[in-house]
Coordinates of C-alpha atoms in Angstrom, one line a residue:
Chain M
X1 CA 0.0 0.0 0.0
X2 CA 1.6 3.1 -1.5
X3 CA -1.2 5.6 -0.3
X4 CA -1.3 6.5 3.4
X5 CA -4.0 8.5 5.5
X6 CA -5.2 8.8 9.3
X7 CA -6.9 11.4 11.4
X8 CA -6.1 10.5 15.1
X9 CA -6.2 11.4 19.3
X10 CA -2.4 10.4 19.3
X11 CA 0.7 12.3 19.1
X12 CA 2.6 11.9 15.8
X13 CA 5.4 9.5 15.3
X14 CA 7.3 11.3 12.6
X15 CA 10.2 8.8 12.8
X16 CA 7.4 6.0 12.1
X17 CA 5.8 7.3 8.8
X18 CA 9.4 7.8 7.5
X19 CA 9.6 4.0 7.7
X20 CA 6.6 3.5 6.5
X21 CA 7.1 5.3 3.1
X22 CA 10.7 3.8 2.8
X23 CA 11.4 1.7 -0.3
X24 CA 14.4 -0.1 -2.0
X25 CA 13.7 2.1 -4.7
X26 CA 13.6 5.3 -3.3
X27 CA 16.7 7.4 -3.2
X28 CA 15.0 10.2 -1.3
X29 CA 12.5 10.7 1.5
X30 CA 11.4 13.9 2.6
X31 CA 9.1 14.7 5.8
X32 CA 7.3 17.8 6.7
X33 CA 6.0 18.3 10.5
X34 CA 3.5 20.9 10.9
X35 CA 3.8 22.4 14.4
X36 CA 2.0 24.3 17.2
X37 CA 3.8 27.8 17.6
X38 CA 3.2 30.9 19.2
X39 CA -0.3 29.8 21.3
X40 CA -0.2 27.5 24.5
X41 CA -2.2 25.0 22.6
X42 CA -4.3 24.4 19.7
X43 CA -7.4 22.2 19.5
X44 CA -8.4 20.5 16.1
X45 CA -11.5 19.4 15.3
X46 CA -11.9 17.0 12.6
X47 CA -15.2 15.7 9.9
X48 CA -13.0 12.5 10.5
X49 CA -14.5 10.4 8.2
X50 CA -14.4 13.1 5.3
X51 CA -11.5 14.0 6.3
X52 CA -9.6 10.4 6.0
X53 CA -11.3 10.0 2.8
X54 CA -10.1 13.6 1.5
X55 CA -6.2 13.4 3.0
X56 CA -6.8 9.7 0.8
X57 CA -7.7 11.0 -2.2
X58 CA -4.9 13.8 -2.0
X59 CA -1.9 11.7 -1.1
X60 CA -2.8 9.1 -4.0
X61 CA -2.9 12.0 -6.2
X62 CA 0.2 13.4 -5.3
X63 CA 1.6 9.8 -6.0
X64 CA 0.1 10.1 -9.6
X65 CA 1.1 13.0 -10.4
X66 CA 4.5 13.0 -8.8
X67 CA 5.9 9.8 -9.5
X68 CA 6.4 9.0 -6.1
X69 CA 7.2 5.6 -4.2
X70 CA 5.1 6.2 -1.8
X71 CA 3.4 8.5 0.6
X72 CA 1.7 9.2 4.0
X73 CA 0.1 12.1 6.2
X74 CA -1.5 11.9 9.5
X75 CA -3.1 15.1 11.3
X76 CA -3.6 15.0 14.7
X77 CA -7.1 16.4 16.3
X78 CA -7.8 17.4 20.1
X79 CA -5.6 19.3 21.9
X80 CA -2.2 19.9 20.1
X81 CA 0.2 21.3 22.6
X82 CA 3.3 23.7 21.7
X83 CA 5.8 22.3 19.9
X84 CA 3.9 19.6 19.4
X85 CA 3.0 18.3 15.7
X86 CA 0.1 18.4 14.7
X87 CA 0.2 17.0 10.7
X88 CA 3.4 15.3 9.4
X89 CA 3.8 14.1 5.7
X90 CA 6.5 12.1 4.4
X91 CA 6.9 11.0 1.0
X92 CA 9.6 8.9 -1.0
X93 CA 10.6 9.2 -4.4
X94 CA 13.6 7.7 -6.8
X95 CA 14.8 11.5 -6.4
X96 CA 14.8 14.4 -4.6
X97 CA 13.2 16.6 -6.4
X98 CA 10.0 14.7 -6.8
X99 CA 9.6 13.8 -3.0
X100 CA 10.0 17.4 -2.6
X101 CA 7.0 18.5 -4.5
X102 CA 5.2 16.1 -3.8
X103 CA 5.3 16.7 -0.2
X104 CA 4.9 20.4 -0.7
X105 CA 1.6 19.2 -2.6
X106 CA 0.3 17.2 0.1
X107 CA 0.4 19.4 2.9
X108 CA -0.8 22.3 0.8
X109 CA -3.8 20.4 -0.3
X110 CA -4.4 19.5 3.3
X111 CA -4.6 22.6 4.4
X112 CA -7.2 23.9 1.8
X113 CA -8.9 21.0 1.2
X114 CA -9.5 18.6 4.4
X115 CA -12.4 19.1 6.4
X116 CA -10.3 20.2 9.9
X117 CA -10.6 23.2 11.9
X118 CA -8.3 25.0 14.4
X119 CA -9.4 26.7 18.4
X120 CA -6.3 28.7 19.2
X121 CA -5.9 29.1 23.1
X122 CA -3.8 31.5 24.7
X123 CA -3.6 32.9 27.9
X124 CA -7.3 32.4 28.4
X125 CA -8.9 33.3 25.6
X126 CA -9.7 30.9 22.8
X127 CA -11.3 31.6 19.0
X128 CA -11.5 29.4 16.1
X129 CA -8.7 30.1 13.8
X130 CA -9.8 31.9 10.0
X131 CA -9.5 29.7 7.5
X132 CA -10.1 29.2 3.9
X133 CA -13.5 28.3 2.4
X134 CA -13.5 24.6 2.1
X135 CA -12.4 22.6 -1.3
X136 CA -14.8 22.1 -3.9
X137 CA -17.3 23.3 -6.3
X138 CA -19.8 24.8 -4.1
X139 CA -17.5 28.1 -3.9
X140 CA -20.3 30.1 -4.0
X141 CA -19.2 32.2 -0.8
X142 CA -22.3 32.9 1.1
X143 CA -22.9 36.5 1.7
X144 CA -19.8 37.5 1.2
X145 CA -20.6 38.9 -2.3
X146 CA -21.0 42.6 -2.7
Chain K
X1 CA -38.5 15.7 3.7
X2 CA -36.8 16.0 6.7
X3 CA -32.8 16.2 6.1
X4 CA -30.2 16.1 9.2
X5 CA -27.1 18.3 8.9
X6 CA -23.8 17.5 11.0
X7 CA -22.4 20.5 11.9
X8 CA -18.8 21.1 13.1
X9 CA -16.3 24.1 14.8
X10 CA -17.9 27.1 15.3
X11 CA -21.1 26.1 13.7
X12 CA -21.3 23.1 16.2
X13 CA -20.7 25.8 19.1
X14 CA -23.5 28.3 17.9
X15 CA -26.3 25.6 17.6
X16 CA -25.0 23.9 20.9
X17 CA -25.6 20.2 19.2
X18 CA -23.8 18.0 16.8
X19 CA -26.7 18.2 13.8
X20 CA -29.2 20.0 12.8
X21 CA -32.7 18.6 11.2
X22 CA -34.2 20.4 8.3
X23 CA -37.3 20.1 6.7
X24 CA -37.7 20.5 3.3
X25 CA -39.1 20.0 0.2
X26 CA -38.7 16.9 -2.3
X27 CA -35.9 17.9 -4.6
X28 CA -34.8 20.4 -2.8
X29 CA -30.9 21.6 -3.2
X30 CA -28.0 22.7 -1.1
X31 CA -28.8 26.1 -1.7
X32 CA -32.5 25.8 -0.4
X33 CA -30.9 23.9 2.7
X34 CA -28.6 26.8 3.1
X35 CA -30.8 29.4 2.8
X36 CA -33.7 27.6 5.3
X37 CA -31.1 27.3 7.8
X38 CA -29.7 30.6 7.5
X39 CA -33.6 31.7 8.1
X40 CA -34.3 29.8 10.9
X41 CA -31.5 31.6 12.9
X42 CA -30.0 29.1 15.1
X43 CA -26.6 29.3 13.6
X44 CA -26.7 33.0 14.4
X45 CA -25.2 34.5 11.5
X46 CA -22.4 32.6 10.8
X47 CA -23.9 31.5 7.5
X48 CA -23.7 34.7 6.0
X49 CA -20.8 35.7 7.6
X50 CA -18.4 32.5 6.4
X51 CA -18.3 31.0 3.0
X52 CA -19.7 27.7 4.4
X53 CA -20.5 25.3 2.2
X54 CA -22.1 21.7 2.4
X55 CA -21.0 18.2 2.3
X56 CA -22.7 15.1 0.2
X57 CA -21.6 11.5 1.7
X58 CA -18.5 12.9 1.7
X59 CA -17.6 15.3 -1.1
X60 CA -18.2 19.0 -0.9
X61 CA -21.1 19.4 -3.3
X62 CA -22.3 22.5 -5.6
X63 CA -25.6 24.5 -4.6
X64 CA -27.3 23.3 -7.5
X65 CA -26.7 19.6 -5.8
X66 CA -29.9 17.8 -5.0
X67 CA -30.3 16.4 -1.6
X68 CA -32.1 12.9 -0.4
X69 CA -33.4 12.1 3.1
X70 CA -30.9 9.1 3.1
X71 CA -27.7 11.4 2.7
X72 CA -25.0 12.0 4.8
X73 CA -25.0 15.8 5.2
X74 CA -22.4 18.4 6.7
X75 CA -21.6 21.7 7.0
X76 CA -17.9 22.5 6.4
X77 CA -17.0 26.0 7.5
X78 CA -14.0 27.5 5.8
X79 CA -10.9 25.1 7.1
X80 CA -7.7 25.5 8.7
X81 CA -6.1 22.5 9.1
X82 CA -2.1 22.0 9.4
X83 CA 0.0 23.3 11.6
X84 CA 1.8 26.9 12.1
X85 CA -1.3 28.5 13.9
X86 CA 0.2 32.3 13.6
X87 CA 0.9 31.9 9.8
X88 CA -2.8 30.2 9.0
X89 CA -3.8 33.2 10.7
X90 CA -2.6 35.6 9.7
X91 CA -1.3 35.3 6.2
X92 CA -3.6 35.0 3.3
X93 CA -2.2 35.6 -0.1
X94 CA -5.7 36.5 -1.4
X95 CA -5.0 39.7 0.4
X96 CA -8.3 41.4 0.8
X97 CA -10.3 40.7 4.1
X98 CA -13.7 40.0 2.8
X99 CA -13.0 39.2 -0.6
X100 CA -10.4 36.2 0.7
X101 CA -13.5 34.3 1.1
X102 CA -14.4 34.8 -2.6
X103 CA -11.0 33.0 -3.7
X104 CA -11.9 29.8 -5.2
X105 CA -10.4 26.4 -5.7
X106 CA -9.0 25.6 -8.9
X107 CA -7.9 22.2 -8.3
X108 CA -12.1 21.4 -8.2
X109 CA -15.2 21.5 -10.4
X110 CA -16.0 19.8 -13.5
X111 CA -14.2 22.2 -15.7
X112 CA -11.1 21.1 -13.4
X113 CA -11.7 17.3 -14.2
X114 CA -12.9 17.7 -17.7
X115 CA -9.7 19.8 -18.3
X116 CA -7.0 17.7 -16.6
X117 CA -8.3 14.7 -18.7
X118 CA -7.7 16.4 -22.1
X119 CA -4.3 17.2 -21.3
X120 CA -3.4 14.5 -19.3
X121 CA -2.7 15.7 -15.9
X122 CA 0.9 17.4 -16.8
X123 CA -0.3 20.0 -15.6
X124 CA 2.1 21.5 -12.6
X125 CA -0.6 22.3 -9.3
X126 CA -2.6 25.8 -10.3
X127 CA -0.3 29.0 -10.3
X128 CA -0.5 31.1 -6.8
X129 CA -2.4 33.6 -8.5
X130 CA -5.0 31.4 -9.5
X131 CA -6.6 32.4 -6.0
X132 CA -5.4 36.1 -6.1
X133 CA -7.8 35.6 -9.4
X134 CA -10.5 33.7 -7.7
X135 CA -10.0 31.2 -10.3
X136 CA -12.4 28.2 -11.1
X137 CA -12.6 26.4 -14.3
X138 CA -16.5 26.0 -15.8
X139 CA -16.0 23.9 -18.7
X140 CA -13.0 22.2 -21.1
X141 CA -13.6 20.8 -24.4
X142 CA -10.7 20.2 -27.2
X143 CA -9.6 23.8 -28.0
X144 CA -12.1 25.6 -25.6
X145 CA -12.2 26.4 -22.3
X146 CA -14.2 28.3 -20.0
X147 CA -12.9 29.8 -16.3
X148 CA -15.0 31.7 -13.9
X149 CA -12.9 34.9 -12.1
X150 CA -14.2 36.7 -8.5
X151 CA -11.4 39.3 -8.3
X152 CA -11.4 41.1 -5.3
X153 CA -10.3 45.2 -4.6
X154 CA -7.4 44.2 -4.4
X155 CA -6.9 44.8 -7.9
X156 CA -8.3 47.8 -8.0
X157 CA -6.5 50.9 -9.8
X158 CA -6.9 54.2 -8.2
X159 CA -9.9 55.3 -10.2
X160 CA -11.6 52.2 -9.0
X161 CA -11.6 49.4 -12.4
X162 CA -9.8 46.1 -12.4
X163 CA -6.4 47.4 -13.8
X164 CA -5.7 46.2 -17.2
X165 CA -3.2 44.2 -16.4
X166 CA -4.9 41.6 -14.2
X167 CA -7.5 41.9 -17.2
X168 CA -4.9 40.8 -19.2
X169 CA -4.2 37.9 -16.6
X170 CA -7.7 36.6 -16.9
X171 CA -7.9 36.3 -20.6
X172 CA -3.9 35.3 -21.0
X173 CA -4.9 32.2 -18.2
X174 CA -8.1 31.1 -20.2
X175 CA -6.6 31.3 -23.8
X176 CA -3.4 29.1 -22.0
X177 CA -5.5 26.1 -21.0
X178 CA -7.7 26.4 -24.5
X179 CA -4.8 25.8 -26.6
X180 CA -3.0 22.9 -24.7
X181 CA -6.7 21.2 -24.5
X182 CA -7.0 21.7 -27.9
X183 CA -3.1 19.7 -28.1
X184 CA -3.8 17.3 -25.7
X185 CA -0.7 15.9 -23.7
X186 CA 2.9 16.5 -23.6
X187 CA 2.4 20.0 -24.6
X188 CA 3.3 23.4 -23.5
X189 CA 2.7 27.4 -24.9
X190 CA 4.4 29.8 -23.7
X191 CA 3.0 32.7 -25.4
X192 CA 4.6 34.9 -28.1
X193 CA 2.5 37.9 -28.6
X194 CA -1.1 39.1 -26.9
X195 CA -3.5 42.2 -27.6
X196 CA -5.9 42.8 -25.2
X197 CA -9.0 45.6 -26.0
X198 CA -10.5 46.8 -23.1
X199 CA -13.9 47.6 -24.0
X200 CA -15.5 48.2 -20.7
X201 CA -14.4 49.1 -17.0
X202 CA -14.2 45.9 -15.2
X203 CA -15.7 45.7 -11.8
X204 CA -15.0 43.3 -8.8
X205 CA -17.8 40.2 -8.8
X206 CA -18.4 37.3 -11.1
X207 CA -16.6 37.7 -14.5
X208 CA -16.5 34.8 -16.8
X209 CA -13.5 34.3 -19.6
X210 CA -14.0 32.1 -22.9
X211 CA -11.2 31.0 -25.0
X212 CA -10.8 28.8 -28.3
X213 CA -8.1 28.4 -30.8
X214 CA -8.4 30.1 -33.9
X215 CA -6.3 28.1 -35.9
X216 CA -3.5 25.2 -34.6
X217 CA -0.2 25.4 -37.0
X218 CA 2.4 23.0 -36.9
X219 CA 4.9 24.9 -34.3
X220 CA 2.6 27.7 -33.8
X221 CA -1.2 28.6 -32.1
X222 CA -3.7 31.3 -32.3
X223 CA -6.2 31.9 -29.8
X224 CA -8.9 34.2 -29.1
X225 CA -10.5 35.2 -25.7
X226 CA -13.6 37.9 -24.1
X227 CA -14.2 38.3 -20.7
X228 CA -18.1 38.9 -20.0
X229 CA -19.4 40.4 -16.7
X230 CA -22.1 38.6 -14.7
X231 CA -24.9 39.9 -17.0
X232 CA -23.2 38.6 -20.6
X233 CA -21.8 42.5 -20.8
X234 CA -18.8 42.1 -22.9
X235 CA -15.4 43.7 -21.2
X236 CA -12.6 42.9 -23.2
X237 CA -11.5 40.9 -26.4
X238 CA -7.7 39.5 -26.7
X239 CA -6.1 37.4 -29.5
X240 CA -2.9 35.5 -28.7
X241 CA -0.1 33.6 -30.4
X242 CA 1.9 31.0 -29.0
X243 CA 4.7 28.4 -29.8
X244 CA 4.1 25.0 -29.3
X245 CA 6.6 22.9 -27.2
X246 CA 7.0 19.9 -25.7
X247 CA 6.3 20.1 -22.3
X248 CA 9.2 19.5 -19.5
X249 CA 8.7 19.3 -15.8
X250 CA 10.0 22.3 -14.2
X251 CA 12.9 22.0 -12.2

């Protein structure tokens, strides 16, 4: 199994999807943590289900497109402490270059496309982070047209 | 018909429950879900404040999409996953507060699908810009193409039009795609020449760009483009030739 996805309660094991997108035939691996900064903590809430399906459906097409060996993400929901990861993506590829861009893919796709939201908290006050409208064809922005 | 919505974030703290149960009538879309729900006021005003949109079994879905009883529903309010909290919010290379939530997502929609299929998907990932633009494709057949813009103020000159140049951008982006769909894959065009005539001031909103090739030489391609306001107005025409390579991954 090339193609990689999980949403999960756990802390991330960076070091563990590393190995799992290692192959004989890959010559470069490249990882990408994405980490809590600045805030105490973060707390993600995730459409798991979508968003398992959706982190699926991007990593495969990264493979596609790419070339790659192989390739993984995992986000992280609940409370996400500083420091602390909260996605990682690896992915392998014959070369460097690929595995690069394909990683850069994945975890830009993520961002815009999987159903997961962000609570910043910080020194006792919390909000939901901005983000941007979902992924899809239903772009019509409600009432944010003039 | 009586639909139930699962609602998540901020939407999930407003209504104080996990779902919401609509009832409406047979054949009834997203939009006319949206719209009751916005109506019956439990989600405050979040509805018209976020670009929310809805979710079919899975997969975000158009307005025009028609709902079932048996569906799974959701309502996805604009995301942020990933990490780096301080970046995701504060950076947004849309630039303009409201009109951020107008920027659209190439990499979806028919159009997207129908295009990537005529040339093959060796297509790099959509240009930055393409969400400065508010970029979405509408259709793709061989040598035509259709792309809907929202640009925001942002690109606003001082006297208050779209400056020509990002005019230029829309129509330079839509004749682009028509002639590699007309070459099919392995192909790329960077462009030789391009003449742009600017008919009519163009505003913010919904502006939609059409583009075929003219003719298809052996080492060369002609296109022609109009951009048309939300109303079929007519903005600006351009014409635009370009060489035909083979295409090589960038570096």
């Amino acid at each position: 199994m090339s193609a990689h996805a999980r949403v999960t309660d756990e802390p991330l094991n960076v070091a563990g999807m590393t190995e799992l997108v290692g192959r004989p035939s890959a010559g470069a691996i490249v990882s990408f943590q994405g980490t809590t900064r600045d805030v105490e903590r973060l707390e993600y809430e995730a459409y798991r289900e979508m968003a398992e399906q959706r982190m699926g459906a991007i990593v495969s097409e990264a493979i596609q497109r790419h070339g790659l060996e192989a390739a993984a993400a995992e986000h992280r929901v609940g409370a996400v402490p500083l420091g602390e990861a909260s996605v990682v993506v690896a992915a392998s590829a014959a070369h460097r270059d690929e595995a690069f861009a394909g990683a850069r893919e994945i975890i830009d796709r993520i961002k815009a496309e999987a159903p997961i939201w962000k609570k910043e908290i910080h020194r006792g006050s919390e909000g939901w982070v901005d983000g941007t409208p979902a992924g899809g064809d239903s772009m019509e922005a409600r009432g944010a047209r003039p | 018909m009586i639909v139930r919505v699962r609602l998540f974030a901020m939407l999930r703290e407003q209504a104080g429950c996990n779902f919401v149960e609509v009832e409406l009538d047979e054949g009834a879309t997203v939009r006319d879900a949206l719209d009751e729900l916005s109506r019956r006021g439990e989600l405050g005003d979040v509805l018209d404040r976020l670009p929310v949109v809805m979710a079919i079994n899975r997969e975000y879905a158009p307005e025009e999409s028609v709902l079932d009883p048996g569906d799974e529903l959701a309502l996805i309010p604009p995301v942020s996953g990933g990490g780096e909290a301080a970046e995701a919010n504060t950076t947004d290379d849309s630039g303009g507060g409201g009109e951020a939530a107008e920027a659209t997502d190439f990499a979806s929609g028919e159009g997207y699908e129908s295009f990537m299929e005529l040339v093959g998907n060796h297509v790099p990932r959509p240009p930055a810009y393409a969400k400065l633009l508010g970029m979405r494709p509408l259709h793709a057949e061989p040598g035509n193409v259709r792309f809907e813009f929202h640009p925001g103020e942002q690109l606003l000159n001082p006297v208050g039009v779209i400056q020509g140049g990002f005019v230029t951008a829309m129509l330079d982006e839509t004749m682009g795609p028509a002639a590699l769909s007309e070459l099919g894959p392995g192909f790329a065009v960077p462009t030789l020449e391009l003449k742009v005539s600017f008919l009519r001031p163009t505003y913010p909103g919904t502006l939609v760009a059409d583009a075929r090739v003219v003719h298809r030489g052996r080492s060369v391609v002609f296109m022609e483009g109009a951009l048309f306001d939300e109303d079929g107005a007519k903005l600006a025409t351009a014409t635009a030739t370009a060489r035909i390579v083979p295409y090589k991954k960038p570096e």
